[in-house]
Short mmCIF file of C-alpha atoms and ligand atoms in Angstrom, two decimals:
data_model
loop_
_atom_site.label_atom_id
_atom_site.label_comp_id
_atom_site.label_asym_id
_atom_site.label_seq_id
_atom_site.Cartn_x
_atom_site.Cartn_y
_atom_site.Cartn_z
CA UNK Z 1 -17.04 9.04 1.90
CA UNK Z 2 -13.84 7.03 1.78
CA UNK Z 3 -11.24 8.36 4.44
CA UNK Z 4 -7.88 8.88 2.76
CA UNK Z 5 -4.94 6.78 3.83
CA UNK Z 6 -1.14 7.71 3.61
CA UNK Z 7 0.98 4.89 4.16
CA UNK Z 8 4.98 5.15 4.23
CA UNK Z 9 6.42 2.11 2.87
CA UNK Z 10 10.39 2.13 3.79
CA UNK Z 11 11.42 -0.54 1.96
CA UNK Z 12 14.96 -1.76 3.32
CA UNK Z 13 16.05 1.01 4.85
CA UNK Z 14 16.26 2.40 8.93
CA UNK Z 15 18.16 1.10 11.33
CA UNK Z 16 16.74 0.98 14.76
CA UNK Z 17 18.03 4.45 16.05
CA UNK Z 18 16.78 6.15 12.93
CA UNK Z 19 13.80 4.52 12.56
CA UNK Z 20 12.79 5.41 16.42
CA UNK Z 21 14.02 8.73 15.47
CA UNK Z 22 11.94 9.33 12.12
CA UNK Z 23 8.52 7.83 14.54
CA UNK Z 24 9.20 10.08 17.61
CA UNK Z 25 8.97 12.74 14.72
CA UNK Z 26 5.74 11.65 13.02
CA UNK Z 27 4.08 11.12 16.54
CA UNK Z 28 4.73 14.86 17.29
CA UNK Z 29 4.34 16.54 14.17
CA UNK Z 30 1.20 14.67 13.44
CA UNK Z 31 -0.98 14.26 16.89
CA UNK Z 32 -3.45 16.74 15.49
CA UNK Z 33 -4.40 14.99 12.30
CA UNK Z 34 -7.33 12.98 12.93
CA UNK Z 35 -8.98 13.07 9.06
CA UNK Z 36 -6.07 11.01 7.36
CA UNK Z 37 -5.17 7.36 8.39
CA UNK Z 38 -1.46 7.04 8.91
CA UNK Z 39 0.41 4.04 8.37
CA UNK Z 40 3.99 3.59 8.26
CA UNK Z 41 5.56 -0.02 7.18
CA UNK Z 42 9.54 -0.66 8.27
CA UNK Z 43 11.93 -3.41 7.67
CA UNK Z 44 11.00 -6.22 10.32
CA UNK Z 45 13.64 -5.92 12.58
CA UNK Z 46 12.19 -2.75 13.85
CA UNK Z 47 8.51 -3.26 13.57
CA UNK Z 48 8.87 -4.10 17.20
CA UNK Z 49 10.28 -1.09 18.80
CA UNK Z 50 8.24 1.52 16.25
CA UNK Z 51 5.38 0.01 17.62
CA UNK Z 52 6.10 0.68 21.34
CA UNK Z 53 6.76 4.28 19.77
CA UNK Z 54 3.60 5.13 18.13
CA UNK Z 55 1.10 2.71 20.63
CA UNK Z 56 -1.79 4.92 21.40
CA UNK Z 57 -1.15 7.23 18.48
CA UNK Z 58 -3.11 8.01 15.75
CA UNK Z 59 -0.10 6.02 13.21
CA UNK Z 60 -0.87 2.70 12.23
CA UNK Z 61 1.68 -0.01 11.80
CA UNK Z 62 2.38 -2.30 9.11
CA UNK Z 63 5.02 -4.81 7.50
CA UNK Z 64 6.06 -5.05 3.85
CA UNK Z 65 5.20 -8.55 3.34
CA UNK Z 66 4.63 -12.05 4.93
CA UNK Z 67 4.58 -15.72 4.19
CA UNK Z 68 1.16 -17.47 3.81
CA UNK Z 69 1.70 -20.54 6.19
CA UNK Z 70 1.38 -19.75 9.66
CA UNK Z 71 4.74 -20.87 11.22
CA UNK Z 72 7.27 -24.24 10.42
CA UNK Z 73 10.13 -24.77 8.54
CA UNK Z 74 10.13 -21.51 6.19
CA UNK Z 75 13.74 -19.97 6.59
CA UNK Z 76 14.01 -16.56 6.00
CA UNK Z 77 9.88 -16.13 6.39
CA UNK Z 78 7.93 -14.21 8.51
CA UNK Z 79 3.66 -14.76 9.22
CA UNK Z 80 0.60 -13.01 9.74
CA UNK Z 81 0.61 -14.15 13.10
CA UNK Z 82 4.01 -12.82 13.66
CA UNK Z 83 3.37 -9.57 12.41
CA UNK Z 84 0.34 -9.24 14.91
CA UNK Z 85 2.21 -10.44 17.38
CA UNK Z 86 4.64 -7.38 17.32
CA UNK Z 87 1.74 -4.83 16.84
CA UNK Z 88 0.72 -4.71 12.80
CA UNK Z 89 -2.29 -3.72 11.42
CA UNK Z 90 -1.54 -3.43 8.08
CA UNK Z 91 0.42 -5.72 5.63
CA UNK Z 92 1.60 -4.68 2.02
CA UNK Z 93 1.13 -7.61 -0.22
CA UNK Z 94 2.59 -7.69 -4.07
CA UNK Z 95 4.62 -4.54 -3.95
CA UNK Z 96 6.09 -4.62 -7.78
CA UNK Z 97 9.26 -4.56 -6.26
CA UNK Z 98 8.56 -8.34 -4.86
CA UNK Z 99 7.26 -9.18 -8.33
CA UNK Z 100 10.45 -7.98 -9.74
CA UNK Z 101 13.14 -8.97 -7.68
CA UNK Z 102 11.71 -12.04 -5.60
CA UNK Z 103 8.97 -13.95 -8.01
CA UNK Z 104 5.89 -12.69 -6.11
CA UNK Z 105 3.02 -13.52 -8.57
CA UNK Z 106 -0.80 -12.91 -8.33
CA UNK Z 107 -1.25 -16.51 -6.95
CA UNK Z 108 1.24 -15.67 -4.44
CA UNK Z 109 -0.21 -12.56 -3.75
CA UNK Z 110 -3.75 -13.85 -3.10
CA UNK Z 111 -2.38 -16.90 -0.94
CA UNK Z 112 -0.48 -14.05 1.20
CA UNK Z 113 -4.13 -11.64 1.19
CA UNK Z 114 -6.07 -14.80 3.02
CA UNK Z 115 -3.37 -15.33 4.79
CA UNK Z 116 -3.41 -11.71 6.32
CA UNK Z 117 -6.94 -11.78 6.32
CA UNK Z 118 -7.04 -14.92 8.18
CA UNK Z 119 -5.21 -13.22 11.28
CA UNK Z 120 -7.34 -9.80 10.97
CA UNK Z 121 -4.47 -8.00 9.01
CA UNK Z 122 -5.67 -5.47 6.81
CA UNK Z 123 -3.84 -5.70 2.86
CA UNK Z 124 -2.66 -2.87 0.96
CA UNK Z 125 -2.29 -4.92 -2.40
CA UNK Z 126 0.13 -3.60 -4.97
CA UNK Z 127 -0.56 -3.61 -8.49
CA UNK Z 128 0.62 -1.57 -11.62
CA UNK Z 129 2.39 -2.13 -15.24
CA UNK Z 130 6.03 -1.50 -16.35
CA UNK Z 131 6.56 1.25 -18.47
CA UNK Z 132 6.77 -1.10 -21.61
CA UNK Z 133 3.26 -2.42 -20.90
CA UNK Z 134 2.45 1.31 -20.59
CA UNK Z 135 3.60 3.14 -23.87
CA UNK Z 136 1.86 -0.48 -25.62
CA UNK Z 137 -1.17 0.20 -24.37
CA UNK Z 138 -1.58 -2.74 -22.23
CA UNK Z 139 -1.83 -0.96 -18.75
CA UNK Z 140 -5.56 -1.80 -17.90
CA UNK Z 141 -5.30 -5.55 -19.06
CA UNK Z 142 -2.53 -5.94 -17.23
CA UNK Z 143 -3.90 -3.88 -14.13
CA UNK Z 144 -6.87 -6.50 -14.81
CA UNK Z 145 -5.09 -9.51 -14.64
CA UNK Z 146 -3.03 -8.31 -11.63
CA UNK Z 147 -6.86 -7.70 -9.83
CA UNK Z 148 -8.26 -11.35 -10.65
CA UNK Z 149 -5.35 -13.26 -9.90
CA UNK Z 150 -4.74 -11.40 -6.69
CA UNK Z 151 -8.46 -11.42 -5.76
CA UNK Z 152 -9.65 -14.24 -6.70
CA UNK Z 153 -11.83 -16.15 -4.47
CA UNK Z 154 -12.77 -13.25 -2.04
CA UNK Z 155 -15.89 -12.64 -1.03
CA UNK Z 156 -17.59 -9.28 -1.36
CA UNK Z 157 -16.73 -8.26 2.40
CA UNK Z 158 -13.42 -9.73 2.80
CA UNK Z 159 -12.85 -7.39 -0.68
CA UNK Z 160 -14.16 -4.45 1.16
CA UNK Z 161 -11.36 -5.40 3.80
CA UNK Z 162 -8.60 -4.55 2.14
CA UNK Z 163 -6.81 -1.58 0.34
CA UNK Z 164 -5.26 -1.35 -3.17
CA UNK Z 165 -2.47 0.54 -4.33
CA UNK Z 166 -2.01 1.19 -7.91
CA UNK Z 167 1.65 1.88 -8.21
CA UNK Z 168 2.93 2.35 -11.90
CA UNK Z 169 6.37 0.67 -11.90
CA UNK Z 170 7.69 3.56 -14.06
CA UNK Z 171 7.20 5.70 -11.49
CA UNK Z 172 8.13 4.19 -8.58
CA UNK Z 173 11.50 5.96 -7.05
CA UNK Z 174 12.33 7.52 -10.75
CA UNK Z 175 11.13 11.12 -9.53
CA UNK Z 176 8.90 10.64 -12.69
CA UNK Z 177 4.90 10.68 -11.23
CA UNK Z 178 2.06 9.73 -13.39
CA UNK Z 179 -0.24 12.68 -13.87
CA UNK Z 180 -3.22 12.64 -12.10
CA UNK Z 181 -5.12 12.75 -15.04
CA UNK Z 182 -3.48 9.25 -15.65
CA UNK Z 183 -3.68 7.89 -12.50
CA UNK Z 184 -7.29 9.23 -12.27
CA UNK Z 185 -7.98 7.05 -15.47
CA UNK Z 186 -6.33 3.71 -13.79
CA UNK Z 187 -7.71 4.14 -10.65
CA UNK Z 188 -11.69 4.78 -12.20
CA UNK Z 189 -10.83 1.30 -14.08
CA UNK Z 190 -10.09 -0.48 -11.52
CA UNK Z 191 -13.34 0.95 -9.22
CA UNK Z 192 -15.66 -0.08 -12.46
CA UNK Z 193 -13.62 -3.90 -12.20
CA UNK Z 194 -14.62 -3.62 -8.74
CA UNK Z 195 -18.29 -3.11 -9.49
CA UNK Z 196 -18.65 -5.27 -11.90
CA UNK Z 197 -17.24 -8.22 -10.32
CA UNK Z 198 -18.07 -7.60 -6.79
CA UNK Z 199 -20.94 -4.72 -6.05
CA UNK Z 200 -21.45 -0.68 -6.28
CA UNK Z 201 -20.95 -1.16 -2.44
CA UNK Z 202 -17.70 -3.04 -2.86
CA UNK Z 203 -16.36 -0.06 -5.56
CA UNK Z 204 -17.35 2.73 -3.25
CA UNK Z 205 -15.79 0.85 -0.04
CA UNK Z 206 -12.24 -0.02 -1.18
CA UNK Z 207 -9.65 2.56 -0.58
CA UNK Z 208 -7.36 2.38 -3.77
CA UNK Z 209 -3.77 4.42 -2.81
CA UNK Z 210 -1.88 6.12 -5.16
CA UNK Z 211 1.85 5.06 -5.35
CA UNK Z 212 5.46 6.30 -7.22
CA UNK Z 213 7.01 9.12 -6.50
CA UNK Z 214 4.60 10.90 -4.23
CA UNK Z 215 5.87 13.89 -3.14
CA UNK Z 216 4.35 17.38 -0.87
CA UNK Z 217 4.45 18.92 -3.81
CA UNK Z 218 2.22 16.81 -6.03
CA UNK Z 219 -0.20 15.54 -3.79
CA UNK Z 220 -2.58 18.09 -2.75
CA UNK Z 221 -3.19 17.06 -7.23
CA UNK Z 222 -3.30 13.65 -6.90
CA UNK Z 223 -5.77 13.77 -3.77
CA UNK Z 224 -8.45 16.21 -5.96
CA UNK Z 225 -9.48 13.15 -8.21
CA UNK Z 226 -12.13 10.87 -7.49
CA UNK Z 227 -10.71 7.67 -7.05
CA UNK Z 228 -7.18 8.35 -5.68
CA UNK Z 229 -8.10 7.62 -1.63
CA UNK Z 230 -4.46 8.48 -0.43
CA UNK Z 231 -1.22 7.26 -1.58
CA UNK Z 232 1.69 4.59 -0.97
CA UNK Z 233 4.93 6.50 -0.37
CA UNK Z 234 8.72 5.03 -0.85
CA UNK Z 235 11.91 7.48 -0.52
CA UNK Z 236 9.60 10.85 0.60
CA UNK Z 237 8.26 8.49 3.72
CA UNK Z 238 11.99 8.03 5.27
CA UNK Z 239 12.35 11.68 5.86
CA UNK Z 240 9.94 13.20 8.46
CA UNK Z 241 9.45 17.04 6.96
CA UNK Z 242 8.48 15.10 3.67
CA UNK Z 243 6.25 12.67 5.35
CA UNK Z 244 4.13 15.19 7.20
CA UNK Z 245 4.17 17.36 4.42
CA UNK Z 246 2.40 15.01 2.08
CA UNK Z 247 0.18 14.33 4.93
CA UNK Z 248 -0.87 17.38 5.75
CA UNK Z 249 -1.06 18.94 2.15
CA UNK Z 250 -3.44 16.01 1.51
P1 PGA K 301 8.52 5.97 -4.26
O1 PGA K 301 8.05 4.47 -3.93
O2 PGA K 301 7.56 6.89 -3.53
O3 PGA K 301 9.91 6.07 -3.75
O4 PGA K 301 8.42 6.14 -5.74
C1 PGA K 301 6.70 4.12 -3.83
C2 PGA K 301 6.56 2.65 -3.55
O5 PGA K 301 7.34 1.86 -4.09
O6 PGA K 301 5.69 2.23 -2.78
#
């Protein structure tokens, strides 16, 4: 039985006294919830102080990217190491919004996935299709492609390491959600890919999120099919009610 996993991604947005506020929030509202893992992801500048928030709590921490060398002359970069250093656990790796806007590609992605690996980090790995890929018909060989170039060269357990988030760009921060019916259908081909590249125990190991425009209202839904393990959440993760809501209701 896979154990579902809500992770907030908050892209760029909290400043410090928000951010401590929003945690301080989560940490109360959510003490009692022991059958969901709990992640929440903020801007780097306050990975630091969340963490001395939520230490000893049942929310996990995680950043929103890293750089795959370890430390020198990277301006503007942040590592593995670094993000351990301050308290992470997690690391989200390929988000479509660093595919879109900063020329992440699958061999970026899967340099940055050993990399995390490498220090113990564990990878939520984006992947999904634009809605142009979609409406042609192209979303599972594209979903595909994202999978072996990101994965390529892991070994069964270091596959079973790490989480994946199928996030249809269409619906990420539109308000538009896929149905779960289509999510469902994404998420079952990307647990067959598993299989058949990796094992039946690698398939029925990874975790595979949900992601775009998860709100309390649609995923008690999402959460009843198969292969949706939990979900990434954007804008609904910055407000607490939301955030506990979705928890809770999944
Ligand atoms: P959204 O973002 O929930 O605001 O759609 C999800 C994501 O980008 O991870």
């Amino acid at each position: 039985m896979r154990k579902p996993i809500i992770a907030g991604n908050w892209k760029m947005n909290l400043t410090t006294k928000d951010a401590v506020e929003l945690v301080t929030a989560l940490k109360r509202d959510l003490a009692d919830v022991t059958t969901v893992d709990i992640i929440v992801c903020p801007v780097f500048t306050v990975l630091d102080t969340v963490n001395d928030v939520i230490m000893d709590t049942n929310i996990g921490l995680g950043g929103q990217n890293l750089y795959w060398e370890n430390s020198g002359a990277f301006t503007g970069e942040i590592s593995a190491s670094m993000l351990k250093d301050v308290g992470a656990e997690y690391v989200i790796i390929g988000h479509s919004e660093r595919r879109q806007f900063f020329g992440e590609t699958n061999e970026t992605v899967n340099k940055k996935i050993k990399a995390a690996q490498a220090q113990g980090l564990t990878a939520i790995v984006c992947v999904g299709e634009v809605l142009e890929e979609r409406e042609s018909g192209k979303t599972q060989s594209v979903v595909q492609t994202q999978c072996e170039g990101s994965f390529a060269g892991l070994s069964a357990d270091e596959m079973k390491q790490l989480i994946i988030a199928y996030e249809p760009v269409w619906a990420i921060g539109t308000g538009k959600t896929a149905t779960p019916q289509q999510a469902q259908e994404v998420h079952a081909f990307i647990r067959a890919w598993l299989k058949q590249q990796f094992s039946d125990d690698v398939a029925q190991t990874v975790r595979i999120q949900y992601g775009g425009s998860v709100k309390p209202g649609n995923i008690k839904e999402l959460m009843t099919q198969e292969d949706i393990d939990g979900a990434l959440v954007g804008g609904a993760s910055l407000k607490s009610a939301s955030f506990v809501d979705i928890i809770k209701n999944c």
